[in-house]
Structure formats: C-alpha cells, structure tokens
Coordinates of N, CA, C and O in Angstrom, one line a residue:
X1 N 13.1 -0.4 -36.7 CA 14.0 0.8 -36.7 C 15.4 0.5 -36.4 O 16.3 0.7 -37.3
X2 N 15.7 0.0 -35.3 CA 17.1 -0.4 -35.0 C 17.1 -1.8 -34.3 O 16.2 -2.3 -33.8
X3 N 18.2 -2.5 -34.5 CA 18.4 -3.8 -34.0 C 19.0 -3.9 -32.6 O 20.1 -4.3 -32.4
X4 N 18.3 -3.4 -31.6 CA 18.8 -3.4 -30.3 C 18.7 -4.8 -29.7 O 17.7 -5.4 -29.7
X5 N 19.9 -5.3 -29.3 CA 19.9 -6.7 -28.7 C 19.0 -6.7 -27.4 O 19.0 -5.8 -26.7
X6 N 18.3 -7.8 -27.3 CA 17.4 -8.0 -26.2 C 17.9 -8.8 -25.1 O 18.8 -9.6 -25.3
X7 N 17.4 -8.6 -23.9 CA 17.8 -9.4 -22.7 C 17.6 -10.9 -23.1 O 16.6 -11.2 -23.6
X8 N 18.6 -11.7 -22.7 CA 18.5 -13.1 -23.0 C 19.2 -13.5 -24.3 O 19.4 -14.7 -24.6
X9 N 19.5 -12.5 -25.1 CA 20.2 -12.8 -26.4 C 21.7 -12.8 -26.2 O 22.2 -12.1 -25.3
X10 N 22.5 -13.5 -27.0 CA 23.9 -13.4 -27.0 C 24.4 -12.0 -27.3 O 23.8 -11.4 -28.2
X11 N 25.3 -11.4 -26.7 CA 25.9 -10.1 -27.0 C 26.6 -10.2 -28.3 O 27.4 -11.1 -28.5
X12 N 26.3 -9.2 -29.2 CA 27.1 -9.2 -30.5 C 28.6 -9.1 -30.2 O 29.0 -8.3 -29.4
X13 N 29.4 -9.9 -30.8 CA 30.8 -9.9 -30.6 C 31.4 -8.7 -31.3 O 30.8 -8.0 -32.1
X14 N 32.6 -8.3 -30.9 CA 33.2 -7.1 -31.5 C 34.7 -7.2 -31.4 O 35.3 -8.0 -30.5
X15 N 35.4 -6.5 -32.2 CA 36.9 -6.3 -32.1 C 37.1 -4.8 -32.5 O 36.9 -4.4 -33.7
X16 N 37.4 -4.0 -31.5 CA 37.4 -2.6 -31.7 C 38.6 -2.0 -30.9 O 38.9 -2.5 -29.8
X17 N 39.3 -1.0 -31.5 CA 40.5 -0.4 -30.7 C 40.1 0.4 -29.5 O 39.1 1.1 -29.6
X18 N 40.9 0.3 -28.5 CA 40.7 1.2 -27.3 C 41.5 2.5 -27.5 O 42.0 2.7 -28.6
X19 N 41.5 3.3 -26.5 CA 42.2 4.6 -26.6 C 43.7 4.5 -26.9 O 44.2 5.4 -27.5
X20 N 44.3 3.4 -26.7 CA 45.7 3.2 -27.0 C 46.0 2.4 -28.2 O 47.1 2.1 -28.6
X21 N 44.9 2.1 -29.0 CA 45.0 1.4 -30.2 C 45.1 -0.1 -30.1 O 45.3 -0.9 -31.1
X22 N 44.9 -0.6 -28.9 CA 44.9 -2.1 -28.6 C 43.5 -2.6 -29.0 O 42.5 -2.0 -28.6
X23 N 43.4 -3.8 -29.6 CA 42.2 -4.4 -30.0 C 41.5 -5.0 -28.8 O 42.1 -5.7 -28.0
X24 N 40.2 -4.7 -28.6 CA 39.4 -5.2 -27.5 C 38.3 -6.1 -28.1 O 37.6 -5.6 -29.0
X25 N 38.2 -7.3 -27.7 CA 37.1 -8.2 -28.2 C 36.3 -8.7 -27.0 O 36.8 -8.7 -25.9
X26 N 35.1 -9.1 -27.3 CA 34.2 -9.6 -26.3 C 34.8 -10.9 -25.8 O 34.7 -11.2 -24.6
X27 N 35.4 -11.7 -26.7 CA 36.0 -13.0 -26.2 C 37.1 -12.8 -25.2 O 37.3 -13.6 -24.3
X28 N 37.9 -11.7 -25.3 CA 38.9 -11.4 -24.3 C 38.3 -11.2 -22.9 O 39.0 -11.3 -21.9
X29 N 37.1 -10.8 -22.9 CA 36.4 -10.4 -21.6 C 35.4 -11.5 -21.1 O 34.6 -11.2 -20.2
X30 N 35.5 -12.7 -21.6 CA 34.5 -13.7 -21.4 C 34.4 -14.2 -19.9 O 33.4 -14.8 -19.6
X31 N 35.4 -13.9 -19.1 CA 35.4 -14.4 -17.7 C 34.8 -13.3 -16.8 O 34.8 -13.5 -15.6
X32 N 34.4 -12.2 -17.4 CA 33.9 -11.1 -16.5 C 32.7 -10.4 -17.0 O 32.3 -10.6 -18.1
X33 N 32.0 -9.7 -16.1 CA 30.9 -8.9 -16.5 C 31.4 -7.7 -17.3 O 32.5 -7.3 -17.2
X34 N 30.6 -7.2 -18.3 CA 31.0 -6.1 -19.1 C 29.8 -5.1 -19.1 O 28.7 -5.4 -19.3
X35 N 30.2 -3.8 -18.8 CA 29.2 -2.7 -19.0 C 29.7 -2.0 -20.3 O 30.8 -1.5 -20.4
X36 N 28.9 -2.1 -21.3 CA 29.2 -1.5 -22.6 C 28.2 -0.4 -22.8 O 27.0 -0.6 -22.9
X37 N 28.8 0.8 -22.8 CA 27.9 2.0 -22.9 C 28.3 2.8 -24.1 O 29.5 3.0 -24.4
X38 N 27.3 3.3 -24.8 CA 27.5 4.1 -26.0 C 27.2 5.6 -25.7 O 26.2 5.9 -25.1
X39 N 28.1 6.5 -26.2 CA 27.9 7.9 -25.9 C 28.3 8.7 -27.2 O 29.1 8.2 -28.0
X40 N 27.7 9.9 -27.4 CA 27.9 10.6 -28.7 C 29.3 11.1 -28.9 O 29.9 11.0 -30.0
X41 N 29.9 11.8 -27.9 CA 31.1 12.5 -28.2 C 31.9 12.8 -26.9 O 31.4 13.2 -25.9
X42 N 33.3 12.6 -27.0 CA 34.2 12.9 -25.9 C 34.1 14.4 -25.5 O 33.9 15.3 -26.4
X43 N 34.2 14.6 -24.2 CA 34.3 16.0 -23.6 C 33.1 16.9 -23.9 O 33.3 18.1 -24.0
X44 N 32.0 16.4 -24.0 CA 30.8 17.2 -24.1 C 30.1 17.0 -22.7 O 30.4 16.0 -22.0
X45 N 29.2 17.9 -22.3 CA 28.7 17.9 -20.9 C 28.1 16.6 -20.5 O 28.5 16.0 -19.4
X46 N 27.1 16.0 -21.2 CA 26.5 14.8 -20.7 C 27.4 13.6 -20.8 O 27.5 12.8 -19.9
X47 N 28.3 13.5 -21.8 CA 29.2 12.4 -22.0 C 30.3 12.5 -20.9 O 30.7 11.5 -20.4
X48 N 30.7 13.7 -20.5 CA 31.7 13.9 -19.4 C 31.1 13.4 -18.1 O 31.7 12.7 -17.3
X49 N 29.9 13.8 -17.8 CA 29.2 13.4 -16.6 C 29.1 11.9 -16.5 O 29.5 11.3 -15.5
X50 N 28.7 11.3 -17.6 CA 28.6 9.8 -17.6 C 29.9 9.1 -17.3 O 30.0 8.2 -16.5
X51 N 30.9 9.6 -18.1 CA 32.3 9.0 -17.9 C 32.8 9.2 -16.5 O 33.4 8.2 -16.0
X52 N 32.7 10.3 -16.0 CA 33.2 10.6 -14.6 C 32.4 9.8 -13.6 O 33.0 9.3 -12.6
X53 N 31.1 9.6 -13.8 CA 30.3 8.8 -12.8 C 30.8 7.4 -12.9 O 30.9 6.7 -11.8
X54 N 31.0 6.8 -14.1 CA 31.5 5.4 -14.1 C 32.8 5.3 -13.5 O 33.2 4.3 -12.8
X55 N 33.7 6.3 -13.8 CA 35.1 6.3 -13.2 C 35.0 6.3 -11.7 O 35.8 5.7 -11.0
X56 N 34.1 7.2 -11.1 CA 34.0 7.3 -9.6 C 33.6 5.9 -9.0 O 33.9 5.6 -7.9
X57 N 32.8 5.1 -9.8 CA 32.4 3.8 -9.3 C 33.2 2.7 -9.8 O 32.9 1.5 -9.5
X58 N 34.4 3.0 -10.4 CA 35.2 2.0 -11.0 C 35.6 0.9 -10.0 O 35.5 -0.3 -10.3
X59 N 36.0 1.2 -8.8 CA 36.4 0.2 -7.8 C 35.2 -0.7 -7.4 O 35.4 -1.9 -7.2
X60 N 34.0 -0.1 -7.3 CA 32.9 -0.9 -7.0 C 32.6 -1.9 -8.2 O 32.3 -3.1 -7.9
X61 N 32.7 -1.5 -9.4 CA 32.5 -2.4 -10.5 C 33.6 -3.4 -10.6 O 33.3 -4.6 -10.8
X62 N 34.8 -3.0 -10.4 CA 36.0 -3.9 -10.4 C 35.8 -5.0 -9.3 O 36.2 -6.2 -9.6
X63 N 35.3 -4.7 -8.2 CA 35.1 -5.6 -7.1 C 34.2 -6.7 -7.5 O 34.2 -7.8 -7.0
X64 N 33.3 -6.4 -8.5 CA 32.3 -7.4 -9.0 C 32.8 -8.1 -10.3 O 32.1 -8.7 -11.0
X65 N 34.1 -7.9 -10.6 CA 34.7 -8.5 -11.8 C 34.2 -7.9 -13.1 O 33.9 -8.7 -14.0
X66 N 34.0 -6.6 -13.1 CA 33.4 -6.0 -14.2 C 34.3 -5.0 -15.0 O 35.0 -4.2 -14.3
X67 N 34.2 -5.1 -16.3 CA 35.0 -4.2 -17.2 C 34.0 -3.1 -17.7 O 33.0 -3.5 -18.2
X68 N 34.4 -1.9 -17.6 CA 33.5 -0.8 -18.1 C 34.1 -0.3 -19.4 O 35.3 0.1 -19.5
X69 N 33.3 -0.4 -20.5 CA 33.8 0.1 -21.8 C 32.8 1.2 -22.4 O 31.7 0.9 -22.6
X70 N 33.4 2.3 -22.6 CA 32.6 3.4 -23.2 C 32.9 3.4 -24.7 O 34.1 3.2 -25.1
X71 N 31.9 3.6 -25.6 CA 32.1 3.5 -27.0 C 31.6 4.8 -27.6 O 30.4 5.2 -27.4
X72 N 32.4 5.5 -28.5 CA 31.9 6.6 -29.3 C 32.6 6.6 -30.6 O 33.6 5.8 -30.8
X73 N 32.2 7.4 -31.5 CA 32.9 7.5 -32.8 C 34.3 8.2 -32.8 O 35.0 8.2 -33.7
X74 N 34.6 8.8 -31.6 CA 35.9 9.5 -31.5 C 37.1 8.5 -31.6 O 37.0 7.3 -31.3
X75 N 38.2 9.1 -32.1 CA 39.4 8.3 -32.3 C 40.2 8.3 -31.0 O 40.0 9.0 -30.1
X76 N 41.2 7.4 -31.0 CA 42.0 7.2 -29.8 C 42.7 8.4 -29.2 O 42.7 8.6 -28.0
X77 N 43.1 9.3 -30.1 CA 43.8 10.5 -29.7 C 42.8 11.4 -28.8 O 43.2 11.9 -27.8
X78 N 41.6 11.5 -29.3 CA 40.5 12.2 -28.6 C 40.2 11.5 -27.3 O 40.1 12.2 -26.2
X79 N 40.1 10.2 -27.3 CA 39.9 9.5 -26.1 C 41.0 9.7 -25.0 O 40.7 9.9 -23.8
X80 N 42.2 9.7 -25.5 CA 43.3 9.9 -24.5 C 43.3 11.3 -23.9 O 43.5 11.4 -22.7
X81 N 42.9 12.3 -24.7 CA 42.8 13.6 -24.1 C 41.7 13.7 -23.1 O 41.8 14.3 -22.1
X82 N 40.5 13.0 -23.5 CA 39.3 13.0 -22.6 C 39.7 12.3 -21.3 O 39.4 12.8 -20.2
X83 N 40.4 11.2 -21.4 CA 40.7 10.4 -20.2 C 41.7 11.3 -19.3 O 41.5 11.4 -18.1
X84 N 42.7 11.9 -19.9 CA 43.6 12.7 -19.2 C 43.0 13.9 -18.5 O 43.2 14.2 -17.3
X85 N 42.2 14.6 -19.3 CA 41.6 15.8 -18.8 C 40.7 15.6 -17.6 O 40.6 16.4 -16.6
X86 N 40.0 14.5 -17.6 CA 39.0 14.2 -16.5 C 39.4 13.1 -15.6 O 38.6 12.6 -14.8
X87 N 40.7 12.6 -15.7 CA 41.2 11.6 -14.8 C 40.3 10.3 -14.8 O 39.9 9.8 -13.8
X88 N 39.9 9.9 -16.0 CA 39.0 8.8 -16.1 C 39.7 7.4 -15.9 O 40.9 7.3 -16.3
X89 N 39.0 6.5 -15.3 CA 39.6 5.2 -15.1 C 39.0 4.1 -15.9 O 39.3 2.9 -15.6
X90 N 38.2 4.4 -16.8 CA 37.5 3.4 -17.7 C 38.2 3.3 -19.0 O 39.0 4.2 -19.4
X91 N 37.9 2.3 -19.8 CA 38.4 2.1 -21.1 C 37.4 2.6 -22.1 O 36.2 2.4 -22.0
X92 N 38.0 3.4 -23.1 CA 37.1 3.9 -24.1 C 37.5 3.3 -25.5 O 38.7 3.2 -25.8
X93 N 36.5 2.9 -26.2 CA 36.6 2.3 -27.5 C 36.3 3.2 -28.6 O 35.3 4.0 -28.5
X94 N 37.0 3.1 -29.7 CA 36.8 4.0 -30.9 C 36.0 3.2 -31.9 O 36.3 2.1 -32.3
X95 N 34.9 3.8 -32.4 CA 34.0 3.2 -33.4 C 33.6 4.2 -34.5 O 32.5 4.6 -34.6
X96 N 34.6 4.8 -35.2 CA 34.3 5.8 -36.2 C 33.4 5.4 -37.3 O 32.8 6.2 -37.9
X97 N 33.4 4.1 -37.6 CA 32.6 3.6 -38.7 C 31.2 3.1 -38.2 O 30.4 2.6 -39.0
X98 N 31.0 3.2 -36.9 CA 29.7 2.9 -36.3 C 29.4 1.4 -36.4 O 28.2 1.0 -36.2
X99 N 30.4 0.6 -36.6 CA 30.1 -0.9 -36.7 C 29.6 -1.5 -35.4 O 28.6 -2.1 -35.4
X100 N 30.3 -1.2 -34.3 CA 29.9 -1.7 -33.0 C 28.6 -1.0 -32.6 O 27.7 -1.7 -32.1
X101 N 28.5 0.3 -32.8 CA 27.3 1.1 -32.4 C 26.1 0.5 -33.2 O 25.0 0.4 -32.5
X102 N 26.2 0.2 -34.4 CA 25.1 -0.3 -35.2 C 24.7 -1.7 -34.7 O 23.6 -2.1 -34.6
X103 N 25.8 -2.5 -34.4 CA 25.5 -3.9 -33.9 C 24.7 -3.9 -32.6 O 23.9 -4.9 -32.4
X104 N 24.8 -2.9 -31.8 CA 24.0 -2.8 -30.6 C 22.8 -1.9 -30.7 O 22.2 -1.5 -29.7
X105 N 22.5 -1.5 -31.9 CA 21.3 -0.6 -32.2 C 21.4 0.8 -31.6 O 20.4 1.4 -31.3
X106 N 22.6 1.3 -31.3 CA 22.8 2.6 -30.7 C 23.0 3.7 -31.8 O 23.0 4.9 -31.4
X107 N 23.1 3.3 -33.1 CA 23.2 4.3 -34.1 C 21.8 4.5 -34.7 O 21.2 3.6 -35.3
X108 N 21.2 5.6 -34.3 CA 19.7 5.8 -34.6 C 19.4 7.2 -35.1 O 20.2 8.1 -34.9
X109 N 18.2 7.3 -35.6 CA 17.7 8.6 -36.0 C 17.5 9.5 -34.8 O 16.8 9.1 -33.8
X110 N 18.0 10.7 -34.8 CA 17.9 11.6 -33.7 C 17.3 12.9 -34.2 O 17.4 13.2 -35.4
X111 N 16.7 13.7 -33.3 CA 16.2 15.0 -33.6 C 16.8 16.1 -32.7 O 16.9 15.9 -31.5
X112 N 17.2 17.2 -33.3 CA 17.7 18.3 -32.5 C 17.3 19.6 -33.3 O 17.6 19.8 -34.4
X113 N 16.6 20.5 -32.6 CA 16.2 21.8 -33.1 C 15.5 21.6 -34.5 O 15.8 22.3 -35.4
X114 N 14.6 20.6 -34.5 CA 13.8 20.4 -35.7 C 14.4 19.7 -36.9 O 13.8 19.4 -37.9
X115 N 15.7 19.3 -36.7 CA 16.4 18.6 -37.7 C 16.6 17.1 -37.3 O 16.8 16.8 -36.2
X116 N 16.5 16.3 -38.3 CA 16.7 14.8 -38.1 C 18.1 14.4 -38.6 O 18.5 14.9 -39.7
X117 N 18.8 13.6 -37.9 CA 20.1 13.1 -38.3 C 20.4 11.8 -37.7 O 19.8 11.4 -36.7
X118 N 21.3 11.0 -38.2 CA 21.8 9.8 -37.6 C 22.9 10.1 -36.6 O 23.8 10.9 -36.9
X119 N 22.8 9.5 -35.4 CA 23.8 9.7 -34.4 C 23.8 8.6 -33.3 O 22.9 7.7 -33.4
X120 N 24.6 8.7 -32.4 CA 24.7 7.8 -31.3 C 23.7 8.1 -30.3 O 23.6 9.2 -29.7
X121 N 22.8 7.1 -30.0 CA 21.8 7.2 -29.0 C 22.4 6.7 -27.7 O 22.9 5.5 -27.7
X122 N 22.5 7.5 -26.6 CA 23.1 7.0 -25.4 C 22.4 5.8 -24.9 O 21.2 5.8 -24.6
X123 N 23.1 4.7 -24.8 CA 22.6 3.4 -24.5 C 23.6 2.6 -23.7 O 24.8 2.8 -23.9
X124 N 23.2 1.7 -22.8 CA 24.1 0.9 -22.0 C 23.6 -0.6 -22.0 O 22.4 -0.8 -22.0
X125 N 24.5 -1.5 -22.1 CA 24.2 -2.9 -22.1 C 25.1 -3.6 -21.0 O 26.3 -3.3 -20.9
X126 N 24.4 -4.4 -20.2 CA 25.1 -5.2 -19.2 C 25.2 -6.6 -19.7 O 24.2 -7.2 -20.1
X127 N 26.5 -7.1 -19.8 CA 26.8 -8.4 -20.5 C 27.4 -9.3 -19.4 O 28.3 -8.9 -18.7
X128 N 26.8 -10.5 -19.3 CA 27.3 -11.5 -18.3 C 28.6 -12.1 -18.7 O 28.9 -12.1 -19.9
X129 N 29.2 -12.8 -17.8 CA 30.5 -13.5 -18.1 C 30.3 -14.5 -19.2 O 31.3 -14.9 -19.9
X130 N 29.1 -15.0 -19.4 CA 28.9 -16.0 -20.5 C 28.4 -15.3 -21.8 O 27.9 -15.9 -22.7
X131 N 28.6 -14.0 -21.9 CA 28.4 -13.2 -23.1 C 27.0 -13.1 -23.5 O 26.6 -13.0 -24.7
X132 N 26.1 -13.0 -22.5 CA 24.7 -12.8 -22.8 C 24.3 -11.4 -22.3 O 24.8 -10.9 -21.3
X133 N 23.3 -10.8 -23.0 CA 22.8 -9.5 -22.6 C 21.8 -9.8 -21.4 O 20.9 -10.6 -21.6
X134 N 22.2 -9.2 -20.3 CA 21.3 -9.5 -19.1 C 20.5 -8.3 -18.7 O 19.5 -8.4 -17.9
X135 N 20.9 -7.1 -19.2 CA 20.1 -5.9 -19.0 C 20.4 -4.9 -20.0 O 21.6 -4.8 -20.5
X136 N 19.5 -4.1 -20.4 CA 19.7 -3.0 -21.4 C 19.0 -1.7 -21.0 O 17.9 -1.8 -20.5
X137 N 19.7 -0.6 -21.3 CA 19.1 0.7 -21.1 C 19.2 1.4 -22.5 O 20.3 1.9 -22.8
X138 N 18.2 1.3 -23.3 CA 18.3 1.8 -24.7 C 18.2 3.3 -24.8 O 18.7 3.9 -25.8
X139 N 17.7 4.0 -23.8 CA 17.6 5.5 -23.8 C 18.1 6.1 -22.5 O 17.2 6.3 -21.6
X140 N 19.4 6.3 -22.4 CA 19.9 6.7 -21.1 C 19.9 8.2 -20.8 O 20.1 9.0 -21.7
X141 N 19.5 8.5 -19.6 CA 19.7 9.9 -19.1 C 20.9 9.8 -18.2 O 21.0 8.9 -17.3
X142 N 21.8 10.7 -18.3 CA 23.1 10.6 -17.6 C 23.0 10.6 -16.1 O 23.7 9.9 -15.4
X143 N 22.2 11.5 -15.5 CA 22.2 11.7 -14.1 C 21.8 10.4 -13.4 O 20.7 9.9 -13.6
X144 N 22.7 9.9 -12.5 CA 22.4 8.7 -11.7 C 22.5 7.4 -12.5 O 22.3 6.3 -11.9
X145 N 22.9 7.5 -13.8 CA 22.9 6.2 -14.6 C 23.9 5.2 -14.1 O 23.6 4.0 -14.0
X146 N 25.1 5.7 -13.9 CA 26.2 4.7 -13.5 C 25.8 4.0 -12.2 O 26.1 2.8 -12.1
X147 N 25.2 4.7 -11.3 CA 24.8 4.1 -10.0 C 23.7 3.1 -10.3 O 23.7 2.0 -9.7
X148 N 22.8 3.4 -11.2 CA 21.7 2.5 -11.6 C 22.3 1.2 -12.2 O 21.8 0.1 -11.9
X149 N 23.3 1.3 -13.0 CA 23.9 0.2 -13.6 C 24.6 -0.7 -12.5 O 24.5 -1.9 -12.5
X150 N 25.3 0.0 -11.6 CA 26.0 -0.8 -10.5 C 24.9 -1.5 -9.7 O 25.2 -2.7 -9.3
X151 N 23.8 -0.8 -9.4 CA 22.8 -1.5 -8.5 C 22.2 -2.7 -9.2 O 22.1 -3.8 -8.6
X152 N 22.0 -2.6 -10.5 CA 21.4 -3.8 -11.3 C 22.5 -4.9 -11.4 O 22.2 -6.0 -11.2
X153 N 23.8 -4.5 -11.5 CA 24.8 -5.5 -11.6 C 24.9 -6.2 -10.3 O 25.0 -7.5 -10.2
X154 N 24.9 -5.5 -9.1 CA 24.9 -6.2 -7.8 C 23.8 -7.2 -7.7 O 23.9 -8.3 -7.2
X155 N 22.6 -6.8 -8.1 CA 21.4 -7.6 -8.0 C 21.6 -8.9 -8.9 O 21.3 -10.0 -8.4
X156 N 22.1 -8.7 -10.1 CA 22.2 -9.9 -11.0 C 23.4 -10.8 -10.6 O 23.3 -12.0 -10.6
X157 N 24.5 -10.1 -10.1 CA 25.7 -10.9 -9.7 C 25.4 -11.8 -8.5 O 25.9 -12.9 -8.3
X158 N 24.5 -11.3 -7.6 CA 24.2 -12.0 -6.4 C 23.3 -13.2 -6.7 O 23.4 -14.2 -6.0
X159 N 22.6 -13.2 -7.8 CA 21.8 -14.4 -8.2 C 22.5 -15.4 -9.0 O 22.0 -16.5 -9.2
X160 N 23.7 -15.0 -9.5 CA 24.5 -15.9 -10.3 C 25.3 -16.9 -9.5 O 26.0 -16.4 -8.6
X161 N 25.2 -18.1 -9.7 CA 25.9 -19.1 -8.9 C 27.4 -19.1 -9.2 O 27.8 -18.9 -10.4
X162 N 28.3 -19.2 -8.2 CA 29.7 -19.2 -8.5 C 30.1 -20.4 -9.3 O 29.5 -21.5 -9.1
X163 N 31.1 -20.3 -10.1 CA 31.5 -21.4 -11.0 C 32.5 -22.2 -10.3 O 33.3 -21.8 -9.5

C-alpha cells in the first residue's frame, strides 16, 4: 500500500522549503534528533492542536537537541499565517507535490463520509542524529501525541551513548 520507512532503516533524505522559503535538508540536521510529523492542513482543528502541543513542548525537545518539523501540502504563506495566528515555535515545511510525504509513506488512501481519496495520513517519525528511523507513529491521534513523542525521545536519548 505505502512505503512507510521502518524502524532501523535510514531516514529518506529530503530538501524542502520551510515557511520562509529556506531549503531544509536532513543533512543540515545530522547532528540532532528530528521529529518529522505529517499533517493534512494548516489551521484545521486537529492540525492546530498538534502544532500547538509540539510548540508548548518546544523547550523540552530543544533541551534534547531536537528539531521539530511539521510537513503539509500548504505553501509558505499559509504556514506563516498559521505560525503567527497560533504563536507556533516549530518549523513547518511545504510539500505541495507530496514528494516528502510520499517518501515517508504518509500520502495514503483515506475515507471520509463514504468517499475515498488520496491525502496526508497524520504520521510522525523520530529520526536519530545518525539519520536513522528510531520510532514511527504511522496513524496518529492528536490528543497527547506530542507528549508521547517527547517521552519516547527521552527514553531513546538516554540509551544513546554520548559522542
């Protein structure tokens, strides 16, 4: 069905613009942990909850050397409005062609009110500083998700030996 990267596999590389049009690549982030989460659309209820929850825990993630990246098909202008409206502290990436979303298996067949369509399946990947997938949440429910990711990150970061 979809090519969801598995734990223990190298994270698919990417080069995607952030909300300000700056290119973000996985190579740029190779010295830190990365939370890469996929969401359907800026400023919708579930997506807003998830972005605000990650923003509220931003300092906790930063203390562990972690970059949080949200990915949706929305363009930079939409991301900037979303960030400003909700005072978000995370980086949002634009993927209008679904290239990054497909690489992580988050572009999937969805069902709503009896209709099937292709769309972004809410998914999160935890990527280690050596660019490996160390944990994946392929079907995310927003409530409590950011805290669950932080808890898993703390557990994994504690077992990783310092370089």
